[in-house]
Amino acid sequence: MCNAFGIVNFAGLNVKIKGLQDYRPAGAISFLGRYRLIDFPISNLSNSGVNHIQVHIKDKPRSLIEHLGTGRHYNINSKRGKLHILPAKSDVESEFYNHDIACYMYNMRAIEQVSYPYVILVPSHMIYRMDFADLLDRHIESGADITMVYQSVDNAKEAYTDCDVLNLNKQKGVLSIEKNRGNYKTRNISLETYVLSKELFMDLVKQAANTSSLYWFRDIVNDQCSELDIRAVSHRGFFACINDFKSYFEANMSLLDYDKAMDLFDDEWLIYTRTNDSCPTQYYPTSKVQNSFVSNGCTIEGTVENCVIGRGCTLKKGSVIKNCVISPGVTIGEDVHIENVVVDKNARVSRKKELIGEPGNPMYVKRDDLI
Amino acid sequence: MRQNNMLAMILAGGRGTRLEALTKKIAKPAVYYGGKYRIIDFPLSNCANSNINVVGVLTQYESVLLNSYSAAGSRWGLDARDSGVFVLPPREKDGAAFDVYRGTADAISQNIDFIDSHSPDYVLILSGDHIYKMDYSKMLSYHRQSNADATIAVLPVPMKEASRFGIMNTNEEGQIVEFEEKPEHPKSNLASMGIYIFDWKQLRKMLVADMDNPDSNHDFGKDIIPTMLNDGKRLFAYQFKGYWKDVGTIDSLWEANMDLLSKNNELDLNDASWKIYTEDVATVPQYIGKNADVDNSYINQGCIVDGKVKNSVLFTSVKVAKDACVEDAVLMPNVEIGEGATVHRVIIAQGVKVDPGAVVGDPNSEHIELVSKRVR
């Protein structure tokens, strides 16, 4: 048991995942074949003993709502626990006003009624493993007003564009939050994870709404850096921020390094997802598979190398699939050669025999597309 | 969501002695099959897919795991209102001696009160240790159409094997005129599958009479069906087409797993319209490593394969290390094959470790070896 409730926030305007995000919110994007991005923050919360989890959602909610369902599969207590889906206001004038503060204001009653004194706020588009019960203990012990989480990276020039960066003093106090414009190699990327009391959270939300109609939660926290005691905790280990198409592809690919994958996945820290009741995967005599993650329900007759293959894919005879991320339900036809491609859900590639993207700049095949 | 007024009773009390160590601590219906399933998933999923709402599972031998496993009705979608999986081991009752289930019919007799409480028109009797996909609602339609007192599902078997089965001899309309248990000179090749539909009121009367009959074995095949035929009741044979297996031995369990490897196999577990449901485990997808060579195999989630795997079935979270060679094998959940080990023609029981370099099984063996202890 953890004396906090969780809020899973939707992605900010800095998250632009070409193609994939046109059909679904970032949290509902398929990851490593059998998961969706939101499985990671929710499993972290659930494994930390957080029993009450609010998921705030805005546009294109269909696939996310379907995936979350009752929340039973996240191992949340079915009576004392709750997975609460809170939709944002639907009649906003412009996407710019459709921020997390607006959603929290709109759902303030639901937040107010929660009986836990602390809140753990997490993003839906970042992948990392963290015990929030420990984080909450640290937060309470330190006496800080807000505890944030960051990861120190050394590739901030080419990645993490427009992500939040924490400027820290030597005692890990947060001096300010700024956007990563790619000016420095080494930066402290914010995991957009906040621990604070429910009371302060509600105060800040209201204050943000009164300060500016364009403020996100991170903006009001930034404003308060000199007033409040805001401290940062460093996260080590696997971390992926899925903020664009490239980072999506690379995060999938990086887990093909098995040691990295085992850094994220732990037998004692399960990542839950919605079961699809698919049967095991069938490898036929003509198949040749190497260095790949393959989900259940596939039938494989082709060659697969360095790929992530989603549930229920059909890879026919003579097909060659290299360095690809294949979403669930995809069919790759006979003798089709694809390389460096992200194929979205249920697409079928059969007539065109060659689709080759550049390494580092993968191609994208749309959902339900027929090629 | 009352769909049809038929209640199912699954007989799941048997040990399956010939499965050796596999059934030492669990009953046969709980034995693993097909990469991720347990055998009882098949009748339970069939019930769920046939719109049967209430399922009783009669357990007896080593029932702890089977009881908790079956009782989780939500796995099969049998958890709506007026729906459920009820686990029924023998119990002490007011006014009756506490006794084991003396036979298949006695298991039902001892639960007459349970069945009455749901007041069904029909009762479907199933075996918990057969592998097949079947729409029981079609069998019920047939039962109603033929105005039968009981309907028995039958499977055509090769004539030369017919003497191993309970054989139904029928007239042109499909009405059963004679039942012969393991006949020396079979007159037909229609084998009973141990699947019966009865009108509950009629069956109830017969069970009450059977309970007090000192000469009875309290068995459907040996007692109830012959009595019904003698009494001139209308018994009909419902012919089933498709894959059906009773896996009684290590060899036949292995064969049934191997059947899944052939393309367009009859069981077709990938059929989205008739899914077989099972326990949901939270593992990562299977990882096929840089040194792996996977050929003609059936592999479940959570496996890590970096060696050679050919003509094999790998259950959840099996590990096959580099340079290991696994051929014609069934590896149950959490089996670990060490580097350089070779494995041929075996079933390896859940959680067993094969140490690096070890040699298990023989590619030329006549029978399949069951490995249930660590191999050093």
XYZ file of C-alpha atoms in Angstrom:
747
model
C 0.000 0.000 0.000
C 1.136 3.442 -0.907
C -0.343 6.577 0.627
C -0.748 8.282 -2.728
C -2.925 8.145 -5.790
C -1.590 8.268 -9.311
C -2.329 10.551 -12.230
C -1.234 9.499 -15.692
C -1.042 12.623 -17.775
C -1.477 12.885 -21.537
C 1.432 13.944 -23.714
C 2.270 17.599 -24.188
C 2.386 19.499 -27.465
C 6.098 18.754 -27.728
C 5.269 15.101 -28.388
C 4.789 14.639 -32.118
C 4.975 11.040 -33.253
C 4.507 11.124 -37.009
C 1.794 8.811 -38.320
C 1.205 6.679 -35.249
C -0.199 9.565 -33.210
C -2.728 10.448 -35.943
C -4.815 7.472 -34.890
C -4.403 7.378 -31.109
C -3.008 9.261 -28.144
C 0.676 8.665 -27.375
C -0.185 6.358 -24.476
C -2.030 3.959 -26.762
C 0.844 3.520 -29.207
C 1.999 -0.081 -29.527
C 5.379 -0.842 -27.999
C 7.645 -3.872 -28.224
C 4.952 -5.882 -29.951
C 2.671 -6.676 -27.072
C 2.457 -3.511 -24.992
C 1.119 -0.012 -25.328
C 3.168 2.869 -23.923
C 0.720 3.496 -21.090
C 1.241 -0.040 -19.719
C 4.594 1.080 -18.320
C 3.473 4.006 -16.119
C 0.366 2.131 -14.961
C 2.341 -1.018 -14.121
C 4.887 1.107 -12.228
C 2.087 2.633 -10.182
C 0.336 -0.676 -9.607
C 3.559 -2.448 -8.601
C 4.342 0.413 -6.209
C 1.107 -0.303 -4.371
C -0.807 2.655 -5.783
C -4.393 1.477 -5.791
C -6.174 4.500 -7.209
C -5.000 5.559 -10.648
C -6.497 8.339 -12.719
C -5.799 8.387 -16.427
C -6.482 11.751 -17.998
C -7.220 11.589 -21.694
C -8.161 13.994 -24.441
C -8.470 13.424 -28.196
C -8.930 10.095 -30.007
C -9.620 8.125 -26.850
C -11.155 5.007 -28.442
C -8.157 2.679 -28.513
C -6.948 3.843 -25.111
C -10.292 3.294 -23.419
C -10.599 -0.120 -25.024
C -7.129 -1.044 -23.852
C -7.551 0.172 -20.270
C -10.991 -1.349 -19.796
C -11.765 -1.954 -16.146
C -8.080 -2.012 -15.246
C -8.305 -5.529 -13.877
C -5.315 -6.642 -15.933
C -3.114 -4.074 -14.181
C -3.477 -5.994 -10.941
C -5.422 -3.196 -9.289
C -7.636 -4.287 -6.413
C -11.111 -4.649 -7.892
C -12.907 -3.325 -4.814
C -10.581 -1.030 -2.915
C -8.715 0.094 -6.009
C -9.763 2.005 -9.074
C -8.608 2.835 -12.561
C -10.430 6.033 -13.292
C -10.543 7.358 -16.840
C -11.069 11.128 -16.847
C -11.762 12.702 -20.228
C -10.818 16.320 -20.881
C -13.370 18.962 -21.730
C -14.583 18.293 -25.264
C -15.460 21.777 -26.514
C -12.140 23.603 -26.378
C -11.633 26.365 -28.940
C -8.120 25.411 -29.886
C -5.634 22.639 -29.262
C -3.483 25.176 -27.386
C -6.089 25.480 -24.640
C -6.394 21.710 -24.382
C -3.661 21.289 -21.773
C -3.345 19.239 -18.607
C -4.376 22.174 -16.392
C -7.674 22.481 -18.282
C -8.252 18.766 -17.811
C -7.440 18.882 -14.083
C -9.699 21.895 -13.594
C -12.489 20.152 -15.465
C -12.071 17.033 -13.319
C -11.291 18.847 -10.063
C -14.123 17.173 -8.176
C -12.768 13.739 -8.986
C -9.340 14.797 -7.750
C -10.714 16.446 -4.626
C -12.665 13.347 -3.635
C -9.651 11.045 -3.581
C -8.785 10.236 0.027
C -5.020 9.819 -0.406
C -2.940 12.791 0.797
C -0.253 12.548 -1.901
C -0.272 12.442 -5.665
C 2.236 10.865 -8.031
C 2.006 12.456 -11.445
C 3.495 10.481 -14.344
C 3.585 10.872 -18.138
C 2.071 8.389 -20.603
C 4.827 8.552 -23.213
C 7.946 7.664 -21.222
C 9.289 4.216 -20.508
C 11.232 3.501 -17.362
C 10.976 1.317 -14.298
C 10.609 2.993 -10.923
C 9.325 2.155 -7.466
C 7.138 5.119 -6.559
C 6.672 3.873 -2.993
C 10.399 4.500 -2.443
C 10.117 7.837 -4.186
C 7.222 8.856 -1.944
C 9.213 7.842 1.154
C 12.119 9.985 -0.015
C 9.792 12.863 -0.720
C 8.234 12.734 2.750
C 11.600 12.308 4.492
C 13.172 15.227 2.653
C 10.377 17.592 3.612
C 10.408 19.034 0.091
C 7.278 20.548 -1.440
C 7.704 18.767 -4.755
C 9.989 15.911 -5.784
C 10.738 15.510 -9.472
C 12.612 12.802 -11.372
C 15.216 13.310 -14.079
C 17.691 11.317 -16.073
C 21.056 12.682 -17.039
C 21.688 12.092 -20.764
C 24.594 12.935 -23.060
C 22.798 13.022 -26.393
C 20.514 15.994 -25.764
C 21.775 17.741 -28.901
C 20.276 15.214 -31.283
C 17.422 13.822 -29.167
C 14.800 14.945 -26.629
C 13.852 17.985 -28.701
C 11.559 20.335 -26.736
C 11.526 18.015 -23.740
C 11.694 19.521 -20.264
C 15.162 19.981 -18.842
C 15.883 20.571 -15.157
C 18.477 23.090 -14.085
C 19.704 21.945 -10.704
C 21.869 23.354 -7.970
C 24.486 21.201 -6.260
C 21.998 19.958 -3.676
C 19.693 18.742 -6.473
C 17.306 21.600 -5.891
C 15.401 22.562 -9.044
C 16.323 26.102 -10.144
C 14.223 26.147 -13.277
C 12.576 24.028 -15.934
C 13.363 24.844 -19.527
C 12.849 23.310 -22.937
C 15.644 21.351 -24.557
C 16.637 23.289 -27.693
C 19.563 21.039 -28.474
C 22.242 23.497 -27.353
C 24.037 21.163 -24.965
C 25.115 17.575 -25.113
C 24.629 16.735 -21.451
C 21.322 17.615 -19.858
C 19.010 16.516 -17.087
C 15.889 15.415 -18.923
C 12.746 15.645 -16.815
C 10.802 12.395 -16.531
C 7.723 14.607 -16.050
C 7.192 12.705 -12.825
C 6.149 14.731 -9.785
C 5.397 13.771 -6.189
C 3.576 16.308 -4.030
C 0.703 16.605 -1.619
C -2.759 16.580 -3.103
C -3.449 19.931 -1.495
C -0.443 21.633 -3.078
C -1.252 19.965 -6.390
C -4.764 21.403 -6.413
C -3.461 24.841 -5.347
C -0.933 24.858 -8.159
C -3.508 23.768 -10.722
C -5.856 26.577 -9.709
C -2.998 29.067 -9.632
C -1.943 28.003 -13.119
C -5.462 28.464 -14.434
C -5.554 31.971 -12.948
C -2.123 32.935 -14.228
C -2.446 32.059 -17.905
C -4.900 30.244 -20.110
C -1.981 28.573 -21.853
C -0.181 27.214 -18.785
C 0.651 23.527 -18.440
C 1.442 22.068 -15.031
C 5.185 22.246 -15.734
C 4.857 26.024 -16.297
C 3.423 26.728 -12.870
C 6.040 24.474 -11.252
C 8.712 26.439 -13.098
C 7.209 29.704 -11.801
C 7.361 28.364 -8.260
C 10.961 27.218 -8.321
C 12.118 30.078 -6.124
C 9.099 29.967 -3.790
C 8.825 26.243 -3.181
C 11.327 23.613 -2.156
C 11.479 21.526 -5.325
C 14.006 18.736 -5.424
C 15.042 16.287 -8.086
C 15.852 12.606 -7.858
C 17.980 10.991 -10.497
C 16.754 7.868 -12.268
C 19.286 5.349 -13.534
C 18.739 2.459 -15.877
C 16.729 2.119 -19.047
C 14.796 5.210 -19.999
C 13.064 6.120 -23.224
C 11.143 9.272 -23.983
C 8.890 8.678 -26.973
C 8.478 12.227 -28.248
C 8.877 11.727 -31.993
C 8.886 9.026 -34.658
C 12.638 8.551 -34.485
C 12.698 8.062 -30.720
C 9.815 5.584 -31.034
C 11.757 3.509 -33.531
C 14.991 3.741 -31.579
C 13.406 2.829 -28.246
C 12.011 -0.360 -29.767
C 15.326 -1.160 -31.440
C 17.421 -0.445 -28.357
C 15.614 -3.175 -26.418
C 16.864 -5.752 -28.930
C 20.075 -5.414 -26.951
C 19.073 -8.115 -24.531
C 20.958 -6.709 -21.545
C 19.158 -3.415 -21.967
C 15.843 -5.203 -22.155
C 16.589 -7.006 -18.911
C 17.439 -3.669 -17.328
C 13.862 -2.575 -18.047
C 12.053 -5.851 -17.422
C 12.338 -7.598 -14.105
C 10.694 -10.808 -12.918
C 9.772 -9.055 -9.690
C 8.381 -6.001 -11.472
C 5.927 -7.222 -14.082
C 4.612 -5.043 -16.873
C 0.942 -5.777 -17.342
C -1.070 -5.428 -20.509
C -4.419 -6.460 -21.868
C -4.464 -10.097 -22.915
C -5.594 -10.932 -26.375
C -5.811 -14.692 -25.840
C -3.587 -15.296 -28.850
C -2.058 -18.715 -29.293
C 1.743 -19.202 -29.329
C 3.700 -18.169 -32.410
C 4.255 -20.654 -35.179
C 7.623 -20.855 -36.929
C 7.483 -22.813 -40.180
C 10.424 -24.667 -41.767
C 11.231 -21.757 -44.110
C 11.466 -19.231 -41.280
C 14.729 -17.678 -40.184
C 14.528 -15.385 -37.188
C 17.340 -13.653 -35.385
C 17.734 -10.976 -32.741
C 14.062 -10.112 -32.562
C 11.216 -9.749 -30.121
C 8.204 -11.675 -31.393
C 4.718 -11.555 -29.874
C 2.199 -14.381 -29.725
C -0.216 -15.380 -32.458
C 2.182 -14.854 -35.386
C 2.813 -17.233 -38.256
C 6.308 -16.864 -39.615
C 7.595 -18.295 -42.866
C 10.011 -15.537 -43.829
C 13.321 -14.091 -42.654
C 13.300 -11.714 -39.699
C 16.337 -9.868 -38.398
C 16.577 -7.153 -35.740
C 12.837 -6.617 -35.548
C 10.005 -6.128 -33.132
C 6.966 -8.106 -34.289
C 3.502 -7.416 -32.837
C 0.768 -9.892 -32.010
C -0.932 -11.868 -34.726
C 1.312 -10.933 -37.671
C 1.630 -13.096 -40.779
C 5.036 -13.073 -42.441
C 4.809 -15.101 -45.609
C 7.262 -17.258 -47.478
C 10.251 -15.498 -48.990
C 9.604 -12.255 -47.100
C 12.642 -10.522 -45.647
C 12.081 -8.133 -42.747
C 15.049 -6.287 -41.301
C 15.298 -3.525 -38.687
C 11.553 -3.062 -38.603
C 8.930 -2.385 -35.987
C 5.811 -4.285 -37.024
C 2.594 -3.435 -35.168
C -0.022 -6.087 -34.365
C -2.092 -7.734 -37.085
C 0.198 -6.898 -40.002
C 0.613 -9.145 -43.049
C 3.844 -9.110 -45.054
C 3.282 -10.942 -48.317
C 5.394 -13.412 -50.245
C 8.851 -12.271 -51.336
C 8.360 -8.775 -49.926
C 11.575 -7.188 -48.706
C 11.223 -4.446 -46.100
C 13.954 -2.724 -44.193
C 13.927 0.168 -41.697
C 10.159 0.478 -41.735
C 7.567 1.020 -39.033
C 4.381 -0.735 -40.133
C 1.226 0.377 -38.323
C -1.588 -1.898 -37.167
C -3.356 -4.264 -39.582
C -1.503 -2.973 -42.673
C -0.860 -5.403 -45.509
C 2.154 -5.213 -47.783
C 2.049 -7.648 -50.658
C 2.138 -6.161 -54.168
C 5.028 -3.769 -53.752
C 8.008 -6.030 -53.269
C 10.494 -3.612 -51.815
C 10.148 -0.973 -49.113
C 13.473 0.256 -47.849
C 13.882 3.178 -45.470
C 17.181 4.761 -44.558
C 18.854 3.589 -41.393
C 18.142 6.277 -38.800
C 15.258 7.602 -40.868
C 12.695 4.797 -41.050
C 9.702 4.708 -43.357
C 6.153 4.628 -42.027
C 3.292 2.480 -43.355
C -0.134 3.696 -42.236
C -2.711 1.791 -40.224
C -4.905 -0.543 -42.328
C -2.879 0.427 -45.401
C -2.823 -1.896 -48.385
C 0.388 -1.806 -50.370
C -27.611 -13.246 -20.393
C -29.394 -16.558 -20.321
C -28.527 -18.217 -23.611
C -29.749 -21.762 -23.417
C -31.006 -23.758 -20.529
C -28.137 -26.214 -20.446
C -25.705 -26.632 -17.594
C -22.339 -28.322 -18.110
C -20.597 -30.688 -15.722
C -16.931 -31.394 -16.421
C -15.535 -34.620 -14.991
C -12.052 -33.611 -13.919
C -11.260 -35.988 -11.084
C -8.987 -38.440 -12.878
C -5.309 -38.810 -12.232
C -4.066 -40.036 -15.602
C -1.594 -42.502 -14.083
C 0.113 -43.205 -17.385
C 1.297 -39.618 -17.553
C 3.772 -40.622 -14.841
C 5.426 -37.761 -12.972
C 3.380 -35.117 -14.815
C 0.350 -36.064 -12.746
C 2.133 -36.748 -9.485
C 1.010 -33.454 -7.967
C -1.726 -32.324 -10.372
C -4.733 -33.988 -11.941
C -4.674 -34.805 -15.639
C -7.002 -31.961 -16.711
C -4.419 -29.500 -15.339
C -1.586 -30.936 -17.466
C -0.014 -28.464 -19.897
C -0.673 -28.675 -23.601
C 0.013 -26.626 -26.728
C 2.556 -24.050 -25.592
C 0.372 -22.128 -23.160
C -2.742 -24.104 -22.284
C -3.860 -26.655 -19.743
C -6.056 -29.463 -21.065
C -9.123 -28.266 -19.136
C -8.952 -24.918 -20.998
C -10.473 -26.753 -23.963
C -13.779 -27.939 -22.448
C -14.066 -24.692 -20.451
C -13.466 -22.486 -23.496
C -15.817 -24.648 -25.549
C -18.516 -24.083 -22.920
C -17.902 -20.339 -22.906
C -17.918 -20.179 -26.708
C -21.092 -22.319 -26.848
C -22.967 -19.839 -24.630
C -23.162 -22.134 -21.647
C -23.286 -19.996 -18.516
C -22.951 -22.390 -15.631
C -20.188 -24.962 -15.512
C -19.543 -27.387 -12.668
C -16.063 -28.855 -12.445
C -15.932 -32.160 -10.574
C -12.527 -32.625 -9.066
C -11.089 -35.291 -6.834
C -7.460 -36.336 -7.374
C -4.883 -33.647 -6.361
C -7.404 -30.903 -6.774
C -5.834 -27.842 -5.121
C -4.316 -26.367 -8.266
C -7.180 -27.460 -10.481
C -9.766 -25.980 -8.104
C -8.232 -22.523 -7.953
C -7.374 -22.584 -11.639
C -10.885 -23.496 -12.809
C -12.647 -21.236 -10.345
C -11.278 -18.076 -11.960
C -14.291 -17.885 -14.258
C -13.287 -14.486 -15.630
C -10.531 -16.145 -17.635
C -13.156 -17.829 -19.770
C -15.657 -15.004 -19.637
C -17.810 -17.160 -17.355
C -18.248 -14.415 -14.787
C -21.372 -12.537 -15.785
C -24.483 -12.531 -13.621
C -26.124 -15.972 -13.555
C -22.863 -17.384 -14.819
C -19.918 -19.048 -13.199
C -17.515 -21.917 -12.828
C -18.325 -23.972 -9.744
C -15.660 -26.289 -8.432
C -17.216 -29.384 -6.898
C -14.937 -31.753 -5.017
C -16.624 -34.449 -2.864
C -18.133 -32.848 0.227
C -19.746 -33.828 3.498
C -23.525 -33.534 3.390
C -26.335 -33.588 5.909
C -27.808 -37.067 6.122
C -25.264 -38.778 3.870
C -21.917 -40.399 4.473
C -18.900 -38.435 3.275
C -17.539 -40.413 0.408
C -15.360 -40.064 -2.667
C -16.926 -39.980 -6.111
C -17.402 -43.676 -6.804
C -17.696 -43.255 -10.566
C -18.570 -40.737 -13.280
C -22.309 -41.060 -12.660
C -21.878 -40.908 -8.890
C -20.011 -37.621 -9.224
C -23.148 -36.155 -10.802
C -25.468 -37.920 -8.337
C -23.653 -36.365 -5.392
C -24.290 -32.940 -6.903
C -27.958 -33.260 -7.727
C -28.680 -30.433 -5.288
C -26.235 -28.165 -7.110
C -27.801 -28.880 -10.496
C -31.320 -28.487 -9.094
C -30.433 -25.060 -7.757
C -29.891 -23.887 -11.343
C -32.972 -25.750 -12.647
C -31.652 -26.511 -16.115
C -33.640 -28.338 -18.789
C -30.540 -30.097 -20.065
C -27.284 -31.260 -18.570
C -24.135 -31.642 -20.623
C -21.584 -34.121 -19.281
C -17.992 -33.536 -20.404
C -14.609 -34.992 -19.743
C -11.919 -32.607 -18.516
C -9.062 -34.353 -20.243
C -9.822 -34.192 -23.956
C -8.401 -31.776 -26.502
C -10.854 -30.580 -29.129
C -12.979 -27.646 -30.225
C -16.719 -28.239 -30.292
C -19.849 -26.130 -30.395
C -22.103 -27.774 -27.818
C -25.028 -25.562 -28.822
C -25.157 -27.398 -32.168
C -25.230 -30.696 -30.348
C -28.111 -29.390 -28.228
C -30.039 -28.392 -31.355
C -29.534 -31.909 -32.668
C -30.682 -33.338 -29.334
C -33.873 -31.261 -29.492
C -34.531 -31.982 -33.163
C -34.254 -35.729 -32.701
C -36.462 -35.514 -29.630
C -33.900 -37.629 -27.813
C -33.729 -38.624 -24.176
C -29.962 -38.550 -24.393
C -27.467 -37.638 -27.095
C -23.938 -38.968 -27.181
C -21.190 -37.346 -29.253
C -19.354 -39.886 -31.359
C -16.234 -39.775 -33.451
C -15.544 -42.051 -36.424
C -12.306 -43.916 -35.702
C -10.364 -46.270 -38.002
C -12.130 -49.659 -37.982
C -9.023 -51.507 -36.852
C -8.772 -49.321 -33.746
C -12.484 -49.506 -32.923
C -11.992 -52.309 -30.430
C -10.163 -49.857 -28.125
C -13.256 -47.670 -27.705
C -16.844 -47.724 -26.524
C -18.664 -48.239 -29.827
C -22.175 -47.033 -30.705
C -24.172 -49.010 -33.224
C -26.864 -46.851 -34.808
C -29.759 -47.162 -37.251
C -30.154 -44.901 -40.337
C -31.683 -42.072 -38.291
C -28.703 -41.978 -35.982
C -30.564 -43.606 -33.128
C -28.338 -45.802 -30.995
C -29.484 -49.408 -31.015
C -26.557 -50.969 -29.229
C -23.579 -49.924 -27.155
C -20.511 -52.133 -26.905
C -17.594 -51.359 -24.617
C -14.298 -52.279 -26.338
C -15.867 -54.924 -28.629
C -13.649 -57.659 -30.038
C -15.530 -57.603 -33.351
C -16.847 -54.037 -33.743
C -19.917 -53.533 -35.927
C -19.361 -49.826 -36.357
C -16.571 -47.307 -35.987
C -18.457 -44.632 -34.054
C -16.586 -44.181 -30.788
C -18.153 -42.475 -27.795
C -16.339 -39.250 -26.884
C -17.680 -39.270 -23.347
C -19.816 -36.217 -24.135
C -23.486 -36.604 -23.213
C -26.546 -34.387 -23.236
C -29.386 -35.538 -20.998
C -32.792 -34.199 -20.157
C -32.190 -33.290 -16.572
C -35.472 -34.614 -15.144
C -34.925 -38.038 -16.700
C -31.280 -38.236 -15.756
C -32.097 -37.175 -12.221
C -34.485 -40.107 -11.767
C -31.941 -42.558 -13.091
C -29.167 -41.205 -10.911
C -31.307 -41.483 -7.804
C -32.014 -45.142 -8.673
C -28.380 -45.811 -9.548
C -27.060 -44.423 -6.279
C -28.703 -47.195 -4.255
C -28.015 -50.007 -6.700
C -25.351 -52.203 -5.052
C -24.445 -53.856 -8.380
C -23.714 -50.615 -10.170
C -20.295 -49.181 -10.935
C -21.959 -45.756 -10.976
C -20.484 -45.090 -14.395
C -22.141 -43.493 -17.445
C -20.643 -45.906 -19.959
C -21.050 -49.048 -17.901
C -24.360 -48.419 -16.157
C -26.453 -45.414 -17.147
C -26.261 -45.736 -20.935
C -26.895 -49.535 -21.005
C -29.845 -49.100 -18.606
C -31.343 -46.422 -20.825
C -31.004 -48.650 -23.885
C -32.603 -51.555 -22.027
C -35.481 -49.306 -21.021
C -36.062 -48.436 -24.673
C -35.133 -44.772 -24.327
C -34.325 -42.671 -27.388
C -30.546 -42.303 -27.510
C -28.971 -40.540 -30.454
C -25.420 -40.345 -31.761
C -24.160 -36.878 -32.684
C -21.308 -37.167 -35.118
C -18.385 -34.859 -34.440
C -15.975 -33.869 -37.172
C -12.596 -32.410 -36.363
C -9.600 -32.832 -34.141
C -10.107 -34.788 -30.932
C -7.449 -36.279 -28.705
C -7.459 -38.109 -25.424
C -3.862 -37.816 -24.282
C -3.463 -40.762 -21.962
C 0.236 -41.423 -22.257
C 3.500 -39.520 -22.540
C 3.761 -40.611 -26.184
C 0.266 -39.416 -27.050
C 0.726 -36.122 -25.165
C 3.896 -35.537 -27.161
C 2.159 -36.449 -30.415
C -0.739 -34.119 -29.699
C 1.744 -31.278 -29.209
C 3.551 -32.196 -32.423
C 0.224 -32.114 -34.293
C 0.260 -28.332 -33.821
C 3.405 -27.980 -35.929
C 1.853 -29.025 -39.195
C 0.542 -26.237 -41.344
C -3.269 -26.041 -41.471
C -3.489 -28.479 -38.579
C -7.043 -29.423 -37.744
C -7.095 -27.974 -34.243
C -6.117 -24.470 -35.482
C -5.566 -22.587 -32.235
C -5.188 -19.362 -34.233
C -8.898 -19.311 -35.098
C -10.184 -15.941 -33.856
C -13.798 -17.134 -33.910
C -13.188 -19.958 -31.446
C -10.410 -18.890 -29.114
C -9.146 -21.119 -26.355
C -8.753 -19.028 -23.216
C -6.216 -19.638 -20.529
C -4.361 -18.003 -17.679
C -2.911 -14.603 -18.555
C 0.761 -14.321 -17.686
C 2.685 -11.053 -17.677
C 5.889 -11.793 -19.546
C 7.800 -9.980 -22.234
C 7.319 -11.204 -25.805
C 9.580 -14.061 -26.857
C 13.127 -13.048 -27.709
C 14.893 -14.908 -30.477
C 18.607 -14.255 -30.055
C 21.496 -13.543 -32.404
C 22.647 -17.170 -32.449
C 19.208 -18.723 -32.656
C 18.061 -21.127 -35.316
C 14.341 -21.766 -35.020
C 12.756 -24.198 -37.409
C 9.213 -25.573 -37.472
C 8.327 -24.830 -33.880
C 5.572 -23.471 -31.707
C 6.834 -20.937 -29.175
C 5.053 -18.982 -26.458
C 5.674 -15.578 -24.906
C 8.485 -15.086 -22.431
C 10.811 -17.593 -24.116
C 14.426 -16.711 -24.732
C 15.919 -18.744 -27.528
C 19.566 -18.403 -28.485
C 20.232 -21.990 -29.583
C 18.792 -24.360 -32.143
C 15.144 -25.344 -31.809
C 13.562 -27.687 -34.319
C 10.166 -29.447 -34.429
C 9.446 -28.459 -30.853
C 6.846 -26.824 -28.651
C 8.117 -24.291 -26.101
C 5.833 -23.155 -23.283
C 5.953 -19.847 -21.389
C 9.374 -18.486 -20.410
C 11.512 -21.404 -21.577
C 15.200 -20.575 -21.973
C 17.382 -22.251 -24.606
C 20.993 -21.085 -24.338
C 23.577 -20.634 -27.071
C 24.790 -23.765 -28.857
C 22.092 -25.867 -27.260
C 20.127 -28.100 -29.606
C 16.490 -28.943 -28.988
C 14.739 -31.271 -31.423
C 11.375 -33.040 -31.365
C 10.811 -31.851 -27.813
C 8.050 -30.417 -25.662
C 9.452 -28.022 -23.050
C 6.939 -27.027 -20.389
C 6.968 -23.598 -18.652
C 10.232 -22.250 -17.221
C 12.402 -25.104 -18.478
C 16.022 -24.043 -18.923
C 18.350 -25.682 -21.412
C 22.010 -24.862 -20.712
C 24.685 -23.941 -23.212
C 25.671 -26.756 -25.515
C 23.115 -29.231 -24.154
C 21.334 -31.520 -26.602
C 17.741 -32.550 -26.198
C 15.872 -35.066 -28.376
C 12.435 -36.694 -28.288
C 11.436 -35.707 -24.758
C 8.836 -33.947 -22.727
C 10.535 -31.855 -20.053
C 8.341 -31.036 -17.069
C 7.757 -27.528 -15.735
C 10.771 -25.724 -14.280
C 13.314 -28.486 -14.941
C 16.884 -27.367 -15.644
C 19.146 -29.139 -18.104
C 22.729 -28.197 -17.296
C 25.216 -27.014 -19.924
C 26.558 -29.792 -22.099
C 24.088 -32.407 -20.852
C 22.559 -34.901 -23.246
C 18.889 -35.710 -22.818
C 16.800 -38.178 -24.805
C 17.728 -40.136 -27.881
C 16.913 -39.182 -31.502
C 16.251 -42.827 -32.340
C 14.218 -43.808 -29.309
C 10.969 -45.650 -29.837
C 9.198 -43.907 -26.971
C 9.262 -40.376 -25.697
C 11.177 -39.825 -22.494
C 9.681 -37.740 -19.710
C 12.288 -35.634 -17.898
C 11.051 -34.438 -14.541
C 14.265 -33.903 -12.589
C 17.274 -31.681 -13.076
C 19.785 -33.092 -15.559
C 23.427 -32.495 -14.696
